[in-house]
Each structure stands twice: as C-alpha cells, then as structure tokens.
Coordinates of C-alpha atoms and ligand atoms in Angstrom, one line a residue:
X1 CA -5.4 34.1 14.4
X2 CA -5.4 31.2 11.7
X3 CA -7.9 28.4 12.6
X4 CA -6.3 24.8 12.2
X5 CA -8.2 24.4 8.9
X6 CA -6.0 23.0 6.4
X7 CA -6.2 25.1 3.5
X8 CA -6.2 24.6 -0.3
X9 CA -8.4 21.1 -1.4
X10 CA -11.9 22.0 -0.7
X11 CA -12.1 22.3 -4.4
X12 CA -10.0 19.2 -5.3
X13 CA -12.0 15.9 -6.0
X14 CA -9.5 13.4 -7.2
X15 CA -9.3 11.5 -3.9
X16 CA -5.5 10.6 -4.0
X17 CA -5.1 14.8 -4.5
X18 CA -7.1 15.5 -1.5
X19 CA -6.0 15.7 2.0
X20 CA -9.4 14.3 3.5
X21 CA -11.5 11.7 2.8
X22 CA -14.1 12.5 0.4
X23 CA -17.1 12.9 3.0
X24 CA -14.9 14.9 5.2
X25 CA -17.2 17.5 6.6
X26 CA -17.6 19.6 9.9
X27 CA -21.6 20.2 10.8
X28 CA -23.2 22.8 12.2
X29 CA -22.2 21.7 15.7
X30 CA -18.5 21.7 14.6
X31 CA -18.4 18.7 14.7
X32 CA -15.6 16.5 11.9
X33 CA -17.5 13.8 10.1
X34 CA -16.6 11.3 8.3
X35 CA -18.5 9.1 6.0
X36 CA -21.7 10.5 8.2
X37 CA -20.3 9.5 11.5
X38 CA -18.6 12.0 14.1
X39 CA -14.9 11.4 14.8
X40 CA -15.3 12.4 18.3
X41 CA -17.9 9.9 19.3
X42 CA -16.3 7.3 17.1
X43 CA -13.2 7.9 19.1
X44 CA -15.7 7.6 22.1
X45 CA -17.3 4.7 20.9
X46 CA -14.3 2.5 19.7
X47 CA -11.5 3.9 21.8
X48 CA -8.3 5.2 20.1
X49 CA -5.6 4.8 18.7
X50 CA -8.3 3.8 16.0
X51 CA -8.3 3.7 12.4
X52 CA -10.8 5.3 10.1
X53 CA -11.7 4.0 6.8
X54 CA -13.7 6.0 4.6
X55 CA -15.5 3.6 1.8
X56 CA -16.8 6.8 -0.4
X57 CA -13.4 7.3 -0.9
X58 CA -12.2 4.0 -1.1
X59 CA -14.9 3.5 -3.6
X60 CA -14.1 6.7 -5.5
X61 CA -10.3 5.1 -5.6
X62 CA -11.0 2.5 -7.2
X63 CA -13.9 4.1 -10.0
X64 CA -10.9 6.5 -10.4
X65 CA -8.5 3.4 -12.2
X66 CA -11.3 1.4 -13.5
X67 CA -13.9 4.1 -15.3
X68 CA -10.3 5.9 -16.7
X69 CA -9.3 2.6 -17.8
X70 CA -12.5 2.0 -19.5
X71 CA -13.1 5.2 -20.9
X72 CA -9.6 5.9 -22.4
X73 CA -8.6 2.7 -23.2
X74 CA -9.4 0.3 -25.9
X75 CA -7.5 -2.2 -24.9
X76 CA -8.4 -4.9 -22.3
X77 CA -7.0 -3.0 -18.6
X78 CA -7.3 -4.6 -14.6
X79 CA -6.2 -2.4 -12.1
X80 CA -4.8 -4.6 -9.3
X81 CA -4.9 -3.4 -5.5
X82 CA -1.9 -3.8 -4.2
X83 CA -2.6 -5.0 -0.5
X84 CA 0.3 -4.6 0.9
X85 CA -0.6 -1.1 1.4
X86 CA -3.7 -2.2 3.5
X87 CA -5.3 -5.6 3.6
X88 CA -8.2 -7.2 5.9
X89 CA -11.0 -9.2 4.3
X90 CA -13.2 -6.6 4.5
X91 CA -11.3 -4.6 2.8
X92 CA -10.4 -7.5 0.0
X93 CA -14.6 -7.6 -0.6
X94 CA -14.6 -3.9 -1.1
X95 CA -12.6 -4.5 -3.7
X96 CA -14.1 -7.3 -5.3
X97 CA -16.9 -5.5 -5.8
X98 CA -15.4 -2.8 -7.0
X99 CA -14.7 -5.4 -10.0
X100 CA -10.8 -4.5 -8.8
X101 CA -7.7 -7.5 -8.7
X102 CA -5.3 -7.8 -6.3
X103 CA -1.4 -7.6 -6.6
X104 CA -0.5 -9.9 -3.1
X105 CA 3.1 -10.7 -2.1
X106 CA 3.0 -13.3 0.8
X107 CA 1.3 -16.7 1.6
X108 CA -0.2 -14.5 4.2
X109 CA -1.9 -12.2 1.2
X110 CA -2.8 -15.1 -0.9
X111 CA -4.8 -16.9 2.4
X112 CA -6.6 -13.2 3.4
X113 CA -7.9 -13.3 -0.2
X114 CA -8.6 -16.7 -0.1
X115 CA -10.6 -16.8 2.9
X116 CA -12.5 -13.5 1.7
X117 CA -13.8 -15.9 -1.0
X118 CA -11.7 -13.0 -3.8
X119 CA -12.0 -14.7 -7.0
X120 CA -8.7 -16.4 -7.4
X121 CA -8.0 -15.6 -11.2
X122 CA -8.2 -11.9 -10.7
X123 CA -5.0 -12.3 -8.3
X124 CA -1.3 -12.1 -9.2
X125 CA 1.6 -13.4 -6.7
X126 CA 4.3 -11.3 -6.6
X127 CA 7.6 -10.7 -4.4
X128 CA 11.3 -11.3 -4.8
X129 CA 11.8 -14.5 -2.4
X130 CA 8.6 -16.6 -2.8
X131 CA 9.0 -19.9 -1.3
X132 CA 7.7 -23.2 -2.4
X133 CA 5.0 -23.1 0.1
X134 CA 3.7 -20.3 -0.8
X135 CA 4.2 -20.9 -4.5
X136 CA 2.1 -24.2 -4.1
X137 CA -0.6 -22.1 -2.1
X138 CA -1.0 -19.6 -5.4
X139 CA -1.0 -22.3 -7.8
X140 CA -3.3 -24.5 -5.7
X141 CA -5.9 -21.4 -5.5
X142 CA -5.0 -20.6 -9.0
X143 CA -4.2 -16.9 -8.7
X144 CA -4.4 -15.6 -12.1
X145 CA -0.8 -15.2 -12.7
X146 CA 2.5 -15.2 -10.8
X147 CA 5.4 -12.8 -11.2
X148 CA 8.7 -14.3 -11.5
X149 CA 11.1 -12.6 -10.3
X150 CA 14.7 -14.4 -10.7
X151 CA 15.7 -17.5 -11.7
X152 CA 14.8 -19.5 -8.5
X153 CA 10.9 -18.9 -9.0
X154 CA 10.8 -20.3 -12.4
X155 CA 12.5 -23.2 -11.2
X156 CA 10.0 -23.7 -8.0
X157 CA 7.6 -22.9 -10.3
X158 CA 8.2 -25.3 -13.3
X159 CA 8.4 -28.2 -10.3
X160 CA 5.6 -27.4 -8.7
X161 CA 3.2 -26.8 -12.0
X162 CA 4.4 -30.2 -12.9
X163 CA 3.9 -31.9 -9.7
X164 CA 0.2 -30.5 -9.8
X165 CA -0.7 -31.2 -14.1
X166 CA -1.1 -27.1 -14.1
X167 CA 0.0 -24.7 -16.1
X168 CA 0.9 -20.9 -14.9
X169 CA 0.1 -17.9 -16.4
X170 CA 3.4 -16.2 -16.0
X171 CA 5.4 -12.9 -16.2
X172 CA 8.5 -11.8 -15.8
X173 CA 9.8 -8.9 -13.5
X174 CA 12.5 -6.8 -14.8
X175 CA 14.6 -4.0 -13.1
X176 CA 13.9 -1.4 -16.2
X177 CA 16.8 0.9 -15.6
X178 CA 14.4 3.6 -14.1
X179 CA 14.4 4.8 -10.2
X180 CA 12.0 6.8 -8.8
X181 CA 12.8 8.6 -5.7
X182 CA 9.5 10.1 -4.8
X183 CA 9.6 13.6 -6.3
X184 CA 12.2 12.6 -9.1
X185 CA 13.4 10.2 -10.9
X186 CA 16.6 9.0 -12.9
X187 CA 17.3 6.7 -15.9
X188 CA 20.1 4.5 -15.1
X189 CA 21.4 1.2 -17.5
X190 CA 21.8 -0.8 -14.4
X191 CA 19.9 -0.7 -11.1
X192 CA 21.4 -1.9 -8.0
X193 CA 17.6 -3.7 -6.6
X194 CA 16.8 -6.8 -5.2
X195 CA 14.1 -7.1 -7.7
X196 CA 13.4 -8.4 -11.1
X197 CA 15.7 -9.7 -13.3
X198 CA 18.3 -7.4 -15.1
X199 CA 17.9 -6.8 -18.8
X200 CA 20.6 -8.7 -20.0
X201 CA 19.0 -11.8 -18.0
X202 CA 16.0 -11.5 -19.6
X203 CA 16.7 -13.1 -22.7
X204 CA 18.1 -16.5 -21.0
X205 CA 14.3 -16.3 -19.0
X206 CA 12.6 -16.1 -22.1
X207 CA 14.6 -19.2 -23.8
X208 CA 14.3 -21.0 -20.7
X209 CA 10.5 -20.4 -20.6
X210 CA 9.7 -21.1 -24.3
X211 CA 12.1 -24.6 -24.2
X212 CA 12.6 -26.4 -20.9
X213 CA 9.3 -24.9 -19.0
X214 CA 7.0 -24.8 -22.2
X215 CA 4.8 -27.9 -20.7
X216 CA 4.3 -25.4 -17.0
X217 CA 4.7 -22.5 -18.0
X218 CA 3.1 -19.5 -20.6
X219 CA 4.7 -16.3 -20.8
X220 CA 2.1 -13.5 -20.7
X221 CA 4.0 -10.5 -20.5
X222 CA 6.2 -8.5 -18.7
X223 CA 6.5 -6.5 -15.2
X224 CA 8.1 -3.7 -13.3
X225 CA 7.4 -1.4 -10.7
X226 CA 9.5 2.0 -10.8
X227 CA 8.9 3.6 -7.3
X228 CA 6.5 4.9 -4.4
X229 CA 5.5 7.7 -4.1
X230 CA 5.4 9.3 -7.3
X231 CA 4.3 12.3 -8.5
X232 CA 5.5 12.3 -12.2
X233 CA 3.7 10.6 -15.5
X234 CA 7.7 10.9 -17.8
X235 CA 9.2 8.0 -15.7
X236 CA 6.0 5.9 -16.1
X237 CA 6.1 7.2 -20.2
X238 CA 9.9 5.8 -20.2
X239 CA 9.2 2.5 -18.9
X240 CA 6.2 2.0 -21.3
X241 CA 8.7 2.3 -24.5
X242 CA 11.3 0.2 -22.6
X243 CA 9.3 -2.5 -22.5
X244 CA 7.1 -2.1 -25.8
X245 CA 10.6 -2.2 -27.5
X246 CA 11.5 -5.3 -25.7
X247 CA 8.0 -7.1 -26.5
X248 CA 8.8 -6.2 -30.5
X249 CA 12.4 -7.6 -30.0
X250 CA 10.1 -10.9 -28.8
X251 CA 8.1 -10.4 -31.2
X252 CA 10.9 -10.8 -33.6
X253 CA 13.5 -13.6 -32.1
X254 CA 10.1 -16.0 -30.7
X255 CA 8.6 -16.8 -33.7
X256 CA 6.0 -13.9 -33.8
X257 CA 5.3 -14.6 -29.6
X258 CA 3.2 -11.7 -28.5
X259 CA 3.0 -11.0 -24.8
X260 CA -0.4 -10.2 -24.0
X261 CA 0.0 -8.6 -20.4
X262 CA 2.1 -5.0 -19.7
X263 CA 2.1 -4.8 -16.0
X264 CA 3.4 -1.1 -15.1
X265 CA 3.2 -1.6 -11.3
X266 CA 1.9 0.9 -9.1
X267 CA 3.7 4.3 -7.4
X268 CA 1.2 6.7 -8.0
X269 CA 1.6 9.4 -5.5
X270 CA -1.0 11.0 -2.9
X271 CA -1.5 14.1 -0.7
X272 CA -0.5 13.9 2.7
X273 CA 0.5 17.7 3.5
X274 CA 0.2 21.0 1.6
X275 CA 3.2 20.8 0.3
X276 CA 2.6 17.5 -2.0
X277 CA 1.6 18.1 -5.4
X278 CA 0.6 14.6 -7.2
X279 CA -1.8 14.5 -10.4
X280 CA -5.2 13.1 -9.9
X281 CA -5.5 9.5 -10.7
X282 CA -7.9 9.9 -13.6
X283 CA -5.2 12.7 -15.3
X284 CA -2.1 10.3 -14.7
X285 CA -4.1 7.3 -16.1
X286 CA -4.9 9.0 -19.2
X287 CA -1.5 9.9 -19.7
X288 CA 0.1 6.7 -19.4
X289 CA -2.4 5.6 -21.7
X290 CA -1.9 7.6 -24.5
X291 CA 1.6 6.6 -24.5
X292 CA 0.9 3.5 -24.1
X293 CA -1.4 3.4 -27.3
X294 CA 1.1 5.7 -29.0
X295 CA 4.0 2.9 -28.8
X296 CA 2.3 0.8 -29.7
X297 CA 0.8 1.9 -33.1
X298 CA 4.8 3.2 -33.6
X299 CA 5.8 -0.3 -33.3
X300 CA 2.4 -1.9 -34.9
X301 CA 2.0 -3.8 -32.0
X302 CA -1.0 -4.7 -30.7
X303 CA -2.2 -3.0 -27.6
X304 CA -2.0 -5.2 -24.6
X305 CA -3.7 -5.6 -21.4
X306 CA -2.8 -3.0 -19.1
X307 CA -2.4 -3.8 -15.7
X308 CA -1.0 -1.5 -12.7
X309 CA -0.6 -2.3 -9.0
X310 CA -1.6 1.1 -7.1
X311 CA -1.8 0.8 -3.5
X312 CA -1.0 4.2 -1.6
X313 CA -3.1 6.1 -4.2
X314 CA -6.3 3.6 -3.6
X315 CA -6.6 3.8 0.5
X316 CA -3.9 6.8 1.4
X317 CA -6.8 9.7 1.9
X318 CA -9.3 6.6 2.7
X319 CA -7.8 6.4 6.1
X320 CA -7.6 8.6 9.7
X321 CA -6.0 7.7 12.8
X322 CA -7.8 9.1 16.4
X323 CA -5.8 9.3 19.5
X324 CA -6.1 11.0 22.5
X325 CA -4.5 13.7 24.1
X326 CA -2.4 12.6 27.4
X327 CA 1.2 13.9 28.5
X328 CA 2.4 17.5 27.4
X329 CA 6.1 18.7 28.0
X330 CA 6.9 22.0 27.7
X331 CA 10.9 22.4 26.9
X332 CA 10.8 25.9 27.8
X333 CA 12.6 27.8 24.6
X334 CA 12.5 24.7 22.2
X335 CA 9.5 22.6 21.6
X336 CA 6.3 21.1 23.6
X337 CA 5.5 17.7 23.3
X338 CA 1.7 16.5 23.5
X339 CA 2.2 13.0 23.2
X340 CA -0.6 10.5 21.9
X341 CA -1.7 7.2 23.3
X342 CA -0.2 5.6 20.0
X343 CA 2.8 6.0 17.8
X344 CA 5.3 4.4 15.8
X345 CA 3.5 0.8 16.6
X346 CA 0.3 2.1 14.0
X347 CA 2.5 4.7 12.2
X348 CA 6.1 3.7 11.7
X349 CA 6.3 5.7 8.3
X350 CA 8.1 9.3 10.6
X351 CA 10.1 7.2 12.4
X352 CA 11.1 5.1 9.2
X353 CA 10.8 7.3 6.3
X354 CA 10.3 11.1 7.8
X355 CA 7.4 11.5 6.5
X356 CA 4.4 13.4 7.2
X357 CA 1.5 14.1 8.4
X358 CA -2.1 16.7 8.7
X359 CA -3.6 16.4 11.4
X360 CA -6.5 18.3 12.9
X361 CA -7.6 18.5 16.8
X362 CA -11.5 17.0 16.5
X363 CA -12.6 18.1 19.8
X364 CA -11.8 21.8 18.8
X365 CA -12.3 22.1 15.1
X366 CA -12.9 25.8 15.2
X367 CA -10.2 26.7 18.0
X368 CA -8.4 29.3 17.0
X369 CA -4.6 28.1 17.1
X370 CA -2.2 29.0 19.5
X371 CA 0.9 26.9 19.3
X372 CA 2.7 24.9 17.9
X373 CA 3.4 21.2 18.9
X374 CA 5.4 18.3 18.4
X375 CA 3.1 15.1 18.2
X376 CA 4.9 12.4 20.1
X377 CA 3.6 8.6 20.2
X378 CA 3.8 6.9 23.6
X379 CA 6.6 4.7 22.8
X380 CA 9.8 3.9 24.4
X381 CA 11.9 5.6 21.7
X382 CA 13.0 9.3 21.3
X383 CA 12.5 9.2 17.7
X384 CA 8.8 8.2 18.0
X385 CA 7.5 11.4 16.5
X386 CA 4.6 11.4 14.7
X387 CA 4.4 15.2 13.7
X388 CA 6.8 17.9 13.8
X389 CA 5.6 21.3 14.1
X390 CA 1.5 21.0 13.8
X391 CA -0.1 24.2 14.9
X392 CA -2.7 23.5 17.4
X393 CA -5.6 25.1 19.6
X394 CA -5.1 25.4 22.9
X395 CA -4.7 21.5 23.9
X396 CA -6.3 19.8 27.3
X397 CA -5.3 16.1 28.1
X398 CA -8.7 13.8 26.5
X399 CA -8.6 16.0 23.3
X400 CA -9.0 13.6 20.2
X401 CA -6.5 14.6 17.4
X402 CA -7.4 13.1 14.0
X403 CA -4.3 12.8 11.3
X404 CA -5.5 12.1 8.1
X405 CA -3.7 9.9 5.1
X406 CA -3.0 6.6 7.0
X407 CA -4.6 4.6 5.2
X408 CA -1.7 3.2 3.6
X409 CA 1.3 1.6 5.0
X410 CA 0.0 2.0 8.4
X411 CA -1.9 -0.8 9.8
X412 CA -0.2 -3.4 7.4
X413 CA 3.4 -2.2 9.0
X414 CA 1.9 -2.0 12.8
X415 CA 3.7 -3.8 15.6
X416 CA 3.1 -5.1 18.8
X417 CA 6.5 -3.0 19.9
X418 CA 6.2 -2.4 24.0
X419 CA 3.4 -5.1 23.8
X420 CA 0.9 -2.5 22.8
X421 CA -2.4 -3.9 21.4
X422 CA -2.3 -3.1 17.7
X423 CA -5.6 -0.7 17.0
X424 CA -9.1 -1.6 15.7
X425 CA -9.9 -0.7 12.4
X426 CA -13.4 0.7 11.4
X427 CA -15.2 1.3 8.1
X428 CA -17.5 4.0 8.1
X429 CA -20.1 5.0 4.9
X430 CA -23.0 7.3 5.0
X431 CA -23.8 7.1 9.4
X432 CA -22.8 3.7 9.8
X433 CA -19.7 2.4 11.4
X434 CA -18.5 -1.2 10.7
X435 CA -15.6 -3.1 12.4
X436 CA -13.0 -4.5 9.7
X437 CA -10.2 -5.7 12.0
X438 CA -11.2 -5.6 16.0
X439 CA -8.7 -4.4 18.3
X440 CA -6.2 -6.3 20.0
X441 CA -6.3 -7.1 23.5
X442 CA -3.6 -7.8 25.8
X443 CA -4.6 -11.8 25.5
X444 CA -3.7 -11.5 21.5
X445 CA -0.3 -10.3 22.4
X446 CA 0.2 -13.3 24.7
X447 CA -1.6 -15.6 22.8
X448 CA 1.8 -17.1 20.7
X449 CA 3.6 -16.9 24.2
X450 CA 4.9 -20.6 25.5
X451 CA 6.6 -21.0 28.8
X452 CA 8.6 -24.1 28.6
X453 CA 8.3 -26.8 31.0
X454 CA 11.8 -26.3 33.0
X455 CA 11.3 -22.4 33.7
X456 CA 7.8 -22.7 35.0
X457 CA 8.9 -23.8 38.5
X458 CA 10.3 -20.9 40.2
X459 CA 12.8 -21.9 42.9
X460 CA 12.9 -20.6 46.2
X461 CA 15.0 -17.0 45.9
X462 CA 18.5 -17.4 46.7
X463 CA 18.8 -15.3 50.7
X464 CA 20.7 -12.5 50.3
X465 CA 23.4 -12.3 53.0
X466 CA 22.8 -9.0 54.8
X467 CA 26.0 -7.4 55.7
Ligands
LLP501 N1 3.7 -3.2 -6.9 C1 4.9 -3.5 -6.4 C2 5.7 -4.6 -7.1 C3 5.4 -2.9 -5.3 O1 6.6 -3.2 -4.8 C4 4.6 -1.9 -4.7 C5 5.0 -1.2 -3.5 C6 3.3 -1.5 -5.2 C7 2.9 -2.2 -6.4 C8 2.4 -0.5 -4.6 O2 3.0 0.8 -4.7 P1 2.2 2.1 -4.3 O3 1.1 2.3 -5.3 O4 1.6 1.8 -2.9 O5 3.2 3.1 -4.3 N2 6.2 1.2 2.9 C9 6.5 2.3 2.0 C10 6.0 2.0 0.6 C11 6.7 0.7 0.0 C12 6.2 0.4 -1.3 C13 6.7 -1.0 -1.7 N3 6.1 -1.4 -2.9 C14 5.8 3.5 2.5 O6 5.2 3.4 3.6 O7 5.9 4.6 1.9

C-alpha cells in the first residue's frame, strides 16, 4: 500500500522546483512541520481555512534572482516582486529586506507599499488601464518608474508630471509577438492582448516621448511580459533579441538614445504536482543572461539593466492552505466527495483555470492510503472542486488536509463569495508563527453594508387571506 508521500523532490532545492516549502519536514512524532511549527496545531491554533507562509522559502526565492543576478551578471539587474501574486505589508518588508523591488498594478498596490514604508524608487507601476488617480498616487510617492502601456497613459502622464514640476522615469510596454501558453509557446507578428503597445505603434511613442513629452517624461527602456506559467528559457531568449534589435534601431533613428532598462517581465514557472517540470530559478536566470549578454556584444550594445517581474516563482511553494475535514459523499460507483471548510473563495485557480493541486492529510501523515477522493470546497457551486482524484488515508470528519503551492494567486484573488470570511494568513520561520493578514470576521463582511433610510422601517406584513 503507497503512503500519501509525494514522491520525487526530496533531492530538489531550487524552491520554485520543489513541491514543499523548503523546511517541510515530518518529526519523529509524524508530525508535518513547517518552518519549525506543526501544521496540525497551527490549524489548531489559528483555525482553518488558513494560509501558510513559509519565509525560508520565501527568502530562498528571492536569494534565488538576486545572488544569480549578481553572480552571472555584469550588468546592473533588480528583480521586482510582482505582488499581484501575493501582497500584505508584511510580506512587502520581507521583501525589502531582501534588497527586492516591486512590480505593483493598482492604487491599491502602490498604497500597501506605501504604507509598509517600501522605498518608493525601487517600485514600478504597471497595468493596462491606470487612471489618473492612481497615476498621481505613483508620481506623488515617486515609484521609480511607470510602465506605459498605450497612448492614454502617456497622456495622463505628461499632464500630471507637469502639473506636479516632475519628471517620470518611463518605459514602454510592448506586445512582442511572443505568447506563452504555459507549457509552450508560439511566435506570432501580431498578438491579439489588451496590453502594451503593438510594434508598429511603437515608433509614434518614441517620437512622441522624445518631442512633445521631453520636459515630463525620460524614456528608460522597454517592457513585456510573455506569459505565466512558464516552463521554457527559448521564448524568454526570443524576446531578448526582439527587443535588443529594437533598442539598436533607437539607437540609430534617436540620435545615439540608449535605453538603459530591459524589463523582461516575469512567467517563470513552479511545481505544483508531479507532473510539472519547470527549471530552477538560478538555471533559467543564467540562461536568459547569457543571451542577454550575447545580444548585446552582437549588436555592441551596451548591456542594460536587467529587470524581471517574477511573482508565482517567488511565493508559489512558500505557501499552504489547512482546512478541515467535514462532509463526505459517497456516489456509490463514481467518486466520494470529502469536502473542506473552504474552496473556491481562497482558491479560485480549479474552478478558474483547472489547475492543480498536492495535497497531503496532516493528521495522518503516515496512513497508508486507501482511496481516492475528490476535494470539494464548501461553496454553493458544483464546480467548486479543489482536487480531483487525491489518494487519501482513511478520512474522519476534523482531519486537517494541507495543499501545498498557494502561495500565489490565492489569497490576492480570494472573495467574500457566500459571505465567507476570507482566511488569516500566517508567516512561520524557524518555531515561530506570525500573523500577516488576521482573519476576517463576519463584522468585516458587513462592515461596507449601508441600509438606506426608507428600507429600514419594516411595515406591518401584509395578512394573508386564509382561504
Ligand atoms: N509582470 C506582469 C506584467 C504580469 O502581468 C504578471 C502576471 C507578472 C509580471 C507575474 O507573472 P508570474 O511570474 O507570476 O507568472 N492569476 C493567474 C496568473 C495571472 C498572471 C498575470 N500576470 C494564475 O493564477 O495562474
């Protein structure tokens, strides 16, 4: 009989390659710990759903991009978290420390890092439909540069620099002709995105940068992101001689204007089953690097600052999720259902994306395994599925089940769906157990709640004729 150990990474260290977090271990007791601290009591302690954040691993992340960076690249690099994948202040500190930047894409980023006192100048604003309110929010804190994405921001942008005296440290986002569809990838002259501009309207950017916005705005370089999800260096390799060509061609029509930043975006894939194969962080770096350096000497350009905008790859195998056990249903010939006291409100990504999941029951570690199970969330939707398939021990309503990779693109896509609280979120590093965002009560879900004036008297009900 197999034990629910999932095989094949004890002897894989790159964090984003793993399926656990980098302390995972069970004792003698059989007991999972993470970062020193038993799942079972933390689940105990804390209550579940609950999030897990490792910060070995989150540490290891980032030393991953930076110490590569450094020690394969002689060129000025800054790897920028991209929050969107996970974001609290706790977690922006972390980084900070970490000597990391952040890639934010919302007034809501840009106040988080604010407020987390993150030095401003390390921060670049991007996203597709930044307003002016949020624009005036990044230039007021003086995030270190803002990604343009169309027309429309360098507009709101030139106004508001001009308005303020400022001038913004700019680039420009470009759809590069390269889609990534997690596993592969395809090059294509035109992409059908919402983002970036298109090649052939990069050239009227340019012009309109270097004439009518020369007083607000400097061009530093340009920006793309390819994908999510990725497991390939090639399509990262393409983009670098897209653009290196295009910076020459600048080179060439501006009056010998060099672009100082390459920003390659962020994609880099992680481990979340047995099946998924991505290269360690440190080996992908280094490849993209040596391209990188390898254009440029081709084109005798000098080499640029490197900048990339990994999110999953930083927090994915950071993060757990503990539930408990309630309701099972047996469909007698089909499936069982064990369903979990949370779902798609802290993990939408199954329902959304089918993707998946490890798991491992913590109350029964070394169970042998008996079944297998569909993990269900406790949500008023038939496709709230968290796992299909997991083979389990023997399960008993109370057992914690810990799923491992959520540390990405779970908690920042949560919802209050069914009015359910959204989790707490706790950091844990070598026995200790810290709270980064506290669990919602049912108050927070009422707190934004008004009830006008006129529907606060309730009339006397209507009598009901009886027949
Ligand atoms: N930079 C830009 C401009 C991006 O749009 C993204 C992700 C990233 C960086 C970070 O990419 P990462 O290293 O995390 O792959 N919600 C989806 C993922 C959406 C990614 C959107 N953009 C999911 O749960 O899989």
């Amino acid at each position: 009989m197999n034990s629910q150990y999932l095989p094949g990474d004890a002897d894989r260290h790159s964090p984003n390659t793993s399926l656990r977090p980098v302390t995972f271990t069970v004792d003698e007791h059989n007991q999972p710990l993470v970062g020193g601290m038993n799942l079972v009591e933390l689940a105990h302690a804390y209550g579940t759903p609950l999030y897990v954040l490792d910060e070995a691993t989150l540490r290891a992340s980032a030393r991953a991009y930076k110490e590569t960076l450094k020690a394969v690249y002689s060129g000025d690099s800054l790897p920028l978290y991209a929050c969107k994948a996970n974001m609290s202040m706790g977690l922006v500190k972390l980084m900070e420390q970490e000597g990391m930047g952040l890639d934010v894409v919302s007034g809501g980023e840009i106040y988080t890092a604010v407020q987390a006192g993150f030095p401003m100048e390390r921060v670049l604003f991007n996203g597709n439909n930044k307003t002016y309110q949020e624009l005036e929010l990044a230039i007021h804190h003086g995030v270190g540069r803002i990604s343009a994405d169309n027309f429309h921001d360098l507009e709101l942008i030139n106004k508001i620099a001009s308005a303020k005296g400022k001038k913004v440290n700019l680039l420009l986002r470009v759809t590069p002709g390269i889609e990534c569809h997690t596993h592969d990838y395809i090059k294509t002259g035109h992409i059908d995105s919402k983002f970036g501009f298109d090649l052939s309207q990069l050239a009227a950017a340019v012009d309109m940068i270097q004439e009518q916005y020369k007083d607000t705005i400097v061009l530093k370089g340009l920006h793309a992101h390819i994908g999510s999800q990725i497991f390939e260096t090639k399509p990262y390799e393409d983009l670098i001689e897209i653009l290196l060509n295009i910076y020459y061609n600048i080179r060439e029509q501006y009056s010998g204007l060099v672009l100082e930043d390459l920003d390659l975006g962020g994609g880099l894939g992680v481990t979340y089953t047995g099946q998924d194969d991505p290269p360690a962080v440190s080996a992908a770096v280094q490849r993209i690097v040596e391209k990188l350096v390898f254009y440029a000497k081709r084109l005798n350009y000098p080499l640029p600052r490197l900048l990339m905008e990994p999110g999953r790859s930083m927090v994915a195998t950071a993060g757990m999720t503990l539930y408990t056990v309630g309701s099972m249903k047996d469909v007698p010939g089909l499936r069982k259902y064990v369903a979990v006291d949370g779902g798609m409100g802290d993990n939408i990504r199954p329902a959304l994306y089918q993707a998946q999941y490890s798991a491992l029951v913590a109350t029964k570690v070394n169970a042998p395994v008996e079944e297998t199970v569909t993990i269900v969330g406790k949500y008023c939707e038939s496709g709230d599925i968290l796992i299909k398939g997991l083979p389990v021990p023997c399960l008993e309503s109370g057992d914690i089940l810990a799923v491992f990779g959520t540390g990405a693109y779970n908690y920042t896509m949560s919802s209050n769906y069914n009015r359910f609280p959204r989790p707490a979120t706790v950091l844990v590093e070598n026995g200790h157990a810290h709270v980064l965002v506290q669990r919602e009560t049912y108050d927070t879900i009422i707190q934004q709640d008004l009830i006008p004036a006129h529907l606060r008297k309730v009339s006397e009900p209507v009598p009901v004729p009886v027949p």
